[in-house]
Tab-separated table of C-alpha atoms and ligand atoms in Angstrom:
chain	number	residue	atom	x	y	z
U	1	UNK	CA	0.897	27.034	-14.134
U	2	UNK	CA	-2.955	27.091	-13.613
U	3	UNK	CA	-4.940	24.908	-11.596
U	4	UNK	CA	-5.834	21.824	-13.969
U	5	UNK	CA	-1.929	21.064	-13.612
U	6	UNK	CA	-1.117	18.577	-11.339
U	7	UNK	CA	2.255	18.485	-9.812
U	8	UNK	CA	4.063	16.445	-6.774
U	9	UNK	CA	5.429	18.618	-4.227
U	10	UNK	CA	8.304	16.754	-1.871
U	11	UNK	CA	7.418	17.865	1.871
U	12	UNK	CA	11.373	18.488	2.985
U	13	UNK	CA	10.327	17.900	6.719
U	14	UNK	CA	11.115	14.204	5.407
U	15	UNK	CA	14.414	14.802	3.871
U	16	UNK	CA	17.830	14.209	5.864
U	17	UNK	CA	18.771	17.561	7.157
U	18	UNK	CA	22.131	16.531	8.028
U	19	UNK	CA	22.523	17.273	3.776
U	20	UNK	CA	20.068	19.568	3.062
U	21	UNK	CA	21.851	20.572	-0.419
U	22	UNK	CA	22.412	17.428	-1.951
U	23	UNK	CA	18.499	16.471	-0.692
U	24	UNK	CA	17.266	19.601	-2.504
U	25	UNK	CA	19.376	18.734	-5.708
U	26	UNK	CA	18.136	15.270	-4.890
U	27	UNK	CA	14.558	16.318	-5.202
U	28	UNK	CA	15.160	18.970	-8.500
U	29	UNK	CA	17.106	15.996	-10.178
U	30	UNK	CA	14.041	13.420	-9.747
U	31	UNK	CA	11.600	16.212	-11.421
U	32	UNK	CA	10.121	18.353	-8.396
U	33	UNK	CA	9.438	21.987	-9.627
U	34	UNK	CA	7.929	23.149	-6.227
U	35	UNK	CA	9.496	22.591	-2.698
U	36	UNK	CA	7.005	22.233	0.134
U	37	UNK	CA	8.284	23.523	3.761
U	38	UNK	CA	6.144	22.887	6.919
U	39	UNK	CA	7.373	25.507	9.577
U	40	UNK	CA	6.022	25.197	13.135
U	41	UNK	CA	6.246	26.414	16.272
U	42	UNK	CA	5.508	24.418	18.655
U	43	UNK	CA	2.331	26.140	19.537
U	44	UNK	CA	0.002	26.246	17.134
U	45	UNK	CA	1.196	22.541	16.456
U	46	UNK	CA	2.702	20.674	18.650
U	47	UNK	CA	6.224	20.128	17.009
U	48	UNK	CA	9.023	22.504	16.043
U	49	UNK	CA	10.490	22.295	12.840
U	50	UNK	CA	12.397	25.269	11.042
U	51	UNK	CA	12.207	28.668	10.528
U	52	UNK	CA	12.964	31.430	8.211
U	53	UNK	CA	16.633	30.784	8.328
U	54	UNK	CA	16.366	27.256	6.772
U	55	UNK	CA	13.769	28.492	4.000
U	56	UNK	CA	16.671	31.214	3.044
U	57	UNK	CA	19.295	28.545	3.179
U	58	UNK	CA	17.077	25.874	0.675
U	59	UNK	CA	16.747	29.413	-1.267
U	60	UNK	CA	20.500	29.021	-1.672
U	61	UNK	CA	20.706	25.724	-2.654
U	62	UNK	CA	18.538	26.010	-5.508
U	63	UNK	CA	17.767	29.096	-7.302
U	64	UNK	CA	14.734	27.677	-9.644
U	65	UNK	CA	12.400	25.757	-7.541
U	66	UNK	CA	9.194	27.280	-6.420
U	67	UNK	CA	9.544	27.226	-2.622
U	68	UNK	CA	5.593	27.036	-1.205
U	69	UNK	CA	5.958	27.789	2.474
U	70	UNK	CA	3.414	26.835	4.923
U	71	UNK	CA	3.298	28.503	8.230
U	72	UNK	CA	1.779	25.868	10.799
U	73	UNK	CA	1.822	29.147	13.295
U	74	UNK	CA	0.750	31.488	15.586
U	75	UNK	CA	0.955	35.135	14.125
U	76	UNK	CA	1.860	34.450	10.802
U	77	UNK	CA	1.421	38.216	9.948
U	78	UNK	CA	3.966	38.795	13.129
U	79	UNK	CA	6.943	37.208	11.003
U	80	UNK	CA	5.476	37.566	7.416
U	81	UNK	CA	8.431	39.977	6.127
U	82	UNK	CA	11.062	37.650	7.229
U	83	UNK	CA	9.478	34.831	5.260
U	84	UNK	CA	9.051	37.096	2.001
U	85	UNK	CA	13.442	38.106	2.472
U	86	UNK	CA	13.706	34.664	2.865
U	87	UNK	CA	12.684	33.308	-0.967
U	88	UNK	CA	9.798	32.255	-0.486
U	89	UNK	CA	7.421	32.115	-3.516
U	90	UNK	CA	3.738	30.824	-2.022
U	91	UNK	CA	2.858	31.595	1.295
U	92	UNK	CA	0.272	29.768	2.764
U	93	UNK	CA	-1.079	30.566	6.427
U	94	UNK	CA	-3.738	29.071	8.538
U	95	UNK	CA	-7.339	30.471	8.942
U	96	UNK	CA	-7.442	28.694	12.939
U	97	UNK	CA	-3.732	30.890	13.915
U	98	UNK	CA	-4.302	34.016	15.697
U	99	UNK	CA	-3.659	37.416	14.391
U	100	UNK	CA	-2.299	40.859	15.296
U	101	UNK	CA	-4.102	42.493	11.827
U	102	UNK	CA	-6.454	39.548	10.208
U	103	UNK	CA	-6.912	36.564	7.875
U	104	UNK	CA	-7.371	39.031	4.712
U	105	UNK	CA	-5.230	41.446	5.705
U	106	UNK	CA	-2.244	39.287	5.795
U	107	UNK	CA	-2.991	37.661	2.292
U	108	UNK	CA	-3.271	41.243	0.955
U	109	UNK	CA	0.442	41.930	2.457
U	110	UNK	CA	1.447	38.548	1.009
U	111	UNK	CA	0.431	39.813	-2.706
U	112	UNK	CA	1.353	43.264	-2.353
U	113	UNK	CA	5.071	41.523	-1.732
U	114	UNK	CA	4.750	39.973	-5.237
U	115	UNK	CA	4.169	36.370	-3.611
U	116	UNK	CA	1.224	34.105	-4.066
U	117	UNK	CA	-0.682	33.231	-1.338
U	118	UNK	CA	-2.559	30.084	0.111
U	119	UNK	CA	-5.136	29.466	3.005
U	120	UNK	CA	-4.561	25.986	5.039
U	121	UNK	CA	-7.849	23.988	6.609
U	122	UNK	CA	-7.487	21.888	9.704
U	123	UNK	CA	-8.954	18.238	8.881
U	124	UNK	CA	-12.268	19.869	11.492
U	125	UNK	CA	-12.599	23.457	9.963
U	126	UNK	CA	-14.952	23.422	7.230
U	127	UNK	CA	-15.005	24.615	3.703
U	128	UNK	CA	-17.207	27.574	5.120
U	129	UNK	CA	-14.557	29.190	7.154
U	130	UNK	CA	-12.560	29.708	3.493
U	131	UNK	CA	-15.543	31.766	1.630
U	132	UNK	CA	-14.289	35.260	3.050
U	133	UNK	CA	-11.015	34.585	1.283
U	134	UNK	CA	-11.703	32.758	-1.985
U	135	UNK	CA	-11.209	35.803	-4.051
U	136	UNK	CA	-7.872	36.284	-2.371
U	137	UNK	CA	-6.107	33.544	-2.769
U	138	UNK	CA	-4.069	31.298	-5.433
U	139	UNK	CA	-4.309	28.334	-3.152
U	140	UNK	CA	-6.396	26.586	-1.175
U	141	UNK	CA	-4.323	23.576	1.605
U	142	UNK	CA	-7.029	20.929	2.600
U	143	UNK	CA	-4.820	19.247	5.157
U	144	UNK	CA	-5.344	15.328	5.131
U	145	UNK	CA	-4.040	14.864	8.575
U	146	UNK	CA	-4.094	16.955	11.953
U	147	UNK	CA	-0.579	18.738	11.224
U	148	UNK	CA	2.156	18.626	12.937
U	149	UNK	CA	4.014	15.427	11.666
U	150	UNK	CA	4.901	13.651	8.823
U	151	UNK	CA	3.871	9.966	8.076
U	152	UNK	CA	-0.029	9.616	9.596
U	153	UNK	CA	-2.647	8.203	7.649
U	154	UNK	CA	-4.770	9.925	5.520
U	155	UNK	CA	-8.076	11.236	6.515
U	156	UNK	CA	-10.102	10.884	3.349
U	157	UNK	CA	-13.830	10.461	5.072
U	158	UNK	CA	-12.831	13.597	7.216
U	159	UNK	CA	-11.606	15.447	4.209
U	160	UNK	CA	-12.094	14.358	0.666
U	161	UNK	CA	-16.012	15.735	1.196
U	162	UNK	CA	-14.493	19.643	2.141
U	163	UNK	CA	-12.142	18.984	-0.866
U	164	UNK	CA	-14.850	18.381	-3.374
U	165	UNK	CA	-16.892	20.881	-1.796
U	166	UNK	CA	-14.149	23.348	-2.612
U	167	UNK	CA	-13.912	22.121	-6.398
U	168	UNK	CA	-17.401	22.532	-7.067
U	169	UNK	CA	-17.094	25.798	-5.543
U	170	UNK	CA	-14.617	27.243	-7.086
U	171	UNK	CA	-15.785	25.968	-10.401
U	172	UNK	CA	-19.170	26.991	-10.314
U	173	UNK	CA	-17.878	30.747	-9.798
U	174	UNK	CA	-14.969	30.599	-12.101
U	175	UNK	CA	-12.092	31.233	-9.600
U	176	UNK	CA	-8.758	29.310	-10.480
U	177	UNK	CA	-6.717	28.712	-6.788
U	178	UNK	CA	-5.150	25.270	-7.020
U	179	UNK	CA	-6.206	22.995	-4.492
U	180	UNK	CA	-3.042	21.410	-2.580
U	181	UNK	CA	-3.195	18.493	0.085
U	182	UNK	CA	-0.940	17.719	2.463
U	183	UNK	CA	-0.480	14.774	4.573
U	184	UNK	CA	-0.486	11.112	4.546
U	185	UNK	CA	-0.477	11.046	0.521
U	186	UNK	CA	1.168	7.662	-1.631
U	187	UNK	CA	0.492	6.325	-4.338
U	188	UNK	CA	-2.364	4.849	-3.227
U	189	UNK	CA	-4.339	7.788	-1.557
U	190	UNK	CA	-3.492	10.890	-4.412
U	191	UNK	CA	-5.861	9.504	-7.133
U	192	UNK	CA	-8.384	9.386	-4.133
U	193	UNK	CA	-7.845	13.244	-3.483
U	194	UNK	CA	-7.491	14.128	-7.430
U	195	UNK	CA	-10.318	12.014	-7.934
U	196	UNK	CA	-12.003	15.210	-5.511
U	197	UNK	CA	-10.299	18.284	-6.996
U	198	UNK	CA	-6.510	18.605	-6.019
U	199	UNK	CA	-3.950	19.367	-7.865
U	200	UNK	CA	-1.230	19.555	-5.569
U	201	UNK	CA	0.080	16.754	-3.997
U	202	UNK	CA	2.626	16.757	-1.052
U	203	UNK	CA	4.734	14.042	-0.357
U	204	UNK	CA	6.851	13.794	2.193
U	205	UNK	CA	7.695	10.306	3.633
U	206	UNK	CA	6.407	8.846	0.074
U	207	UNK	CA	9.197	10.964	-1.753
U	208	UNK	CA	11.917	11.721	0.104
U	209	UNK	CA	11.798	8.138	2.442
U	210	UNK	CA	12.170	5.656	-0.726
U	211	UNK	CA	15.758	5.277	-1.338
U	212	UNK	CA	15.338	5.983	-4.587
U	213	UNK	CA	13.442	9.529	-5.538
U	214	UNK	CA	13.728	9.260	-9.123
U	215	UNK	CA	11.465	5.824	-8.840
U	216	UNK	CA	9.035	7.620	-5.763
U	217	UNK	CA	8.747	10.596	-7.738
U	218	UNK	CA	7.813	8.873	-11.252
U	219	UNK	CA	5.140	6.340	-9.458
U	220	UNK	CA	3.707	9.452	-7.684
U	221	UNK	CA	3.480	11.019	-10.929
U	222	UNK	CA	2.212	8.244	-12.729
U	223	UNK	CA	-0.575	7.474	-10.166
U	224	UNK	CA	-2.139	11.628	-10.264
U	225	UNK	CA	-1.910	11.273	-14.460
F	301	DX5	C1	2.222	17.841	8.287
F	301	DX5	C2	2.965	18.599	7.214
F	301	DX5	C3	3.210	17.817	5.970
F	301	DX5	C4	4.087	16.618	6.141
F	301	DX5	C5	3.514	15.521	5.302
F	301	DX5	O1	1.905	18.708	9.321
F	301	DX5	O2	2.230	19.770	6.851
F	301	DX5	O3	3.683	18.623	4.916
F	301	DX5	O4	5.423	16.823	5.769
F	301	DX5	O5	4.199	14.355	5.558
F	301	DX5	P1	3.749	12.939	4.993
F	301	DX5	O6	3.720	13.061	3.504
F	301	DX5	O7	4.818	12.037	5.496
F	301	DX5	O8	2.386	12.642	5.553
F	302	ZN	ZN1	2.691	21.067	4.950
């Protein structure tokens, strides 16, 4: 799947964890092909969510979705292996964590594991801070909120700029990472950030809260088409 593809990703931080199976079959029965899963550790953001334990146990409950894991956390190269045992497929990591090794040196341990791997921008850090890693990299996470939590409204003056900025980059030098955003996206606010170069749309609240994901999914769809 290249970059002019556009797909919905459900955010499972919005699912009901007390059934994590059937929400996962849930979410591959109303058309997702990629799984998003925000872990965080209560440091670099200020929430805990999961760790590698409950990306290995979605890994059991479905053994075809693409599972794009995104590491809201300090040291990301610190617990990179246990992420890679765990299924995951994309891993994306944030350029504002801290590091034992570096940045680049962690995405090159990501691809030398067979994985794809993704750099994540803070709604403040620029485009700029990205350039080092363009070459390196098969995605690129504008975040559309300040991350941490599910269901806040999306920044688009704060953000949609650095998005297109990124698109025209990338274009004008012929590089192909998909550009994925993450946070407060409906219906109503993913043609705004297609309209600016993504292609990857995560929905959590707008996918998984509707009682009906077939219906959230398709309207989703319909409104990134
Ligand atoms: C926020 C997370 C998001 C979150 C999005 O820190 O990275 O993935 O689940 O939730 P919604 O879609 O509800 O804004
Ligand atoms: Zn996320």
């Amino acid at each position: 799947m290249d970059h002019t593809t556009n797909l919905i990703l459900p955010s499972l931080l919005a699912s009901d964890w007390s059934k994590i199976d059937v929400e996962v079959k849930r979410a591959a029965a109303a058309g997702a092909q990629w799984l998003h899963l925000d872990v965080m550790d209560g440091n670099f953001v200020d929430n805990i969510s999961f760790g590698p334990q409950m990306v290995q146990v979605v890994r059991k409950c479905t053994a075809d979705m693409y599972l794009d894991v995104h590491l809201m956390i300090h040291r990301p190269d610190h617990y990179l292996e246990r992420f890679i045992k765990a299924g995951a497929q994309n891993i994306t990591i944030h350029v504002e964590a801290s590091y034992d090794t570096s940045v680049l040196e962690t995405l090159k341990r990501i691809r030398a594991a067979g994985l794809h791997c993704g750099i994540a921008l803070h709604p403040s850090t620029p485009f700029e801070a990205a350039l080092p890693f363009v070459n390196d990299i098969d995605l690129l996470l504008v975040m559309t909120v300040v991350p941490g939590f599910g269901g806040q409204p999306f920044m688009e003056k704060e953000t949609m700029p650095k998005l297109a900025a990124a698109r025209d980059y990338r274009d004008a030098h012929g590089l192909k990472f998909h550009l994925e955003v993450d946070g407060g996206i409906y219906t109503h606010t993913a043609p705004i950030a297609k309209q600016h170069g993504a292609n990857l749309f995560v929905c959590g609240t707008s996918s998984f809260g509707p009682p009906d994901m077939n219906q959230s999914m398709r309207d989703l769809a319909a409104s990134v088409a």
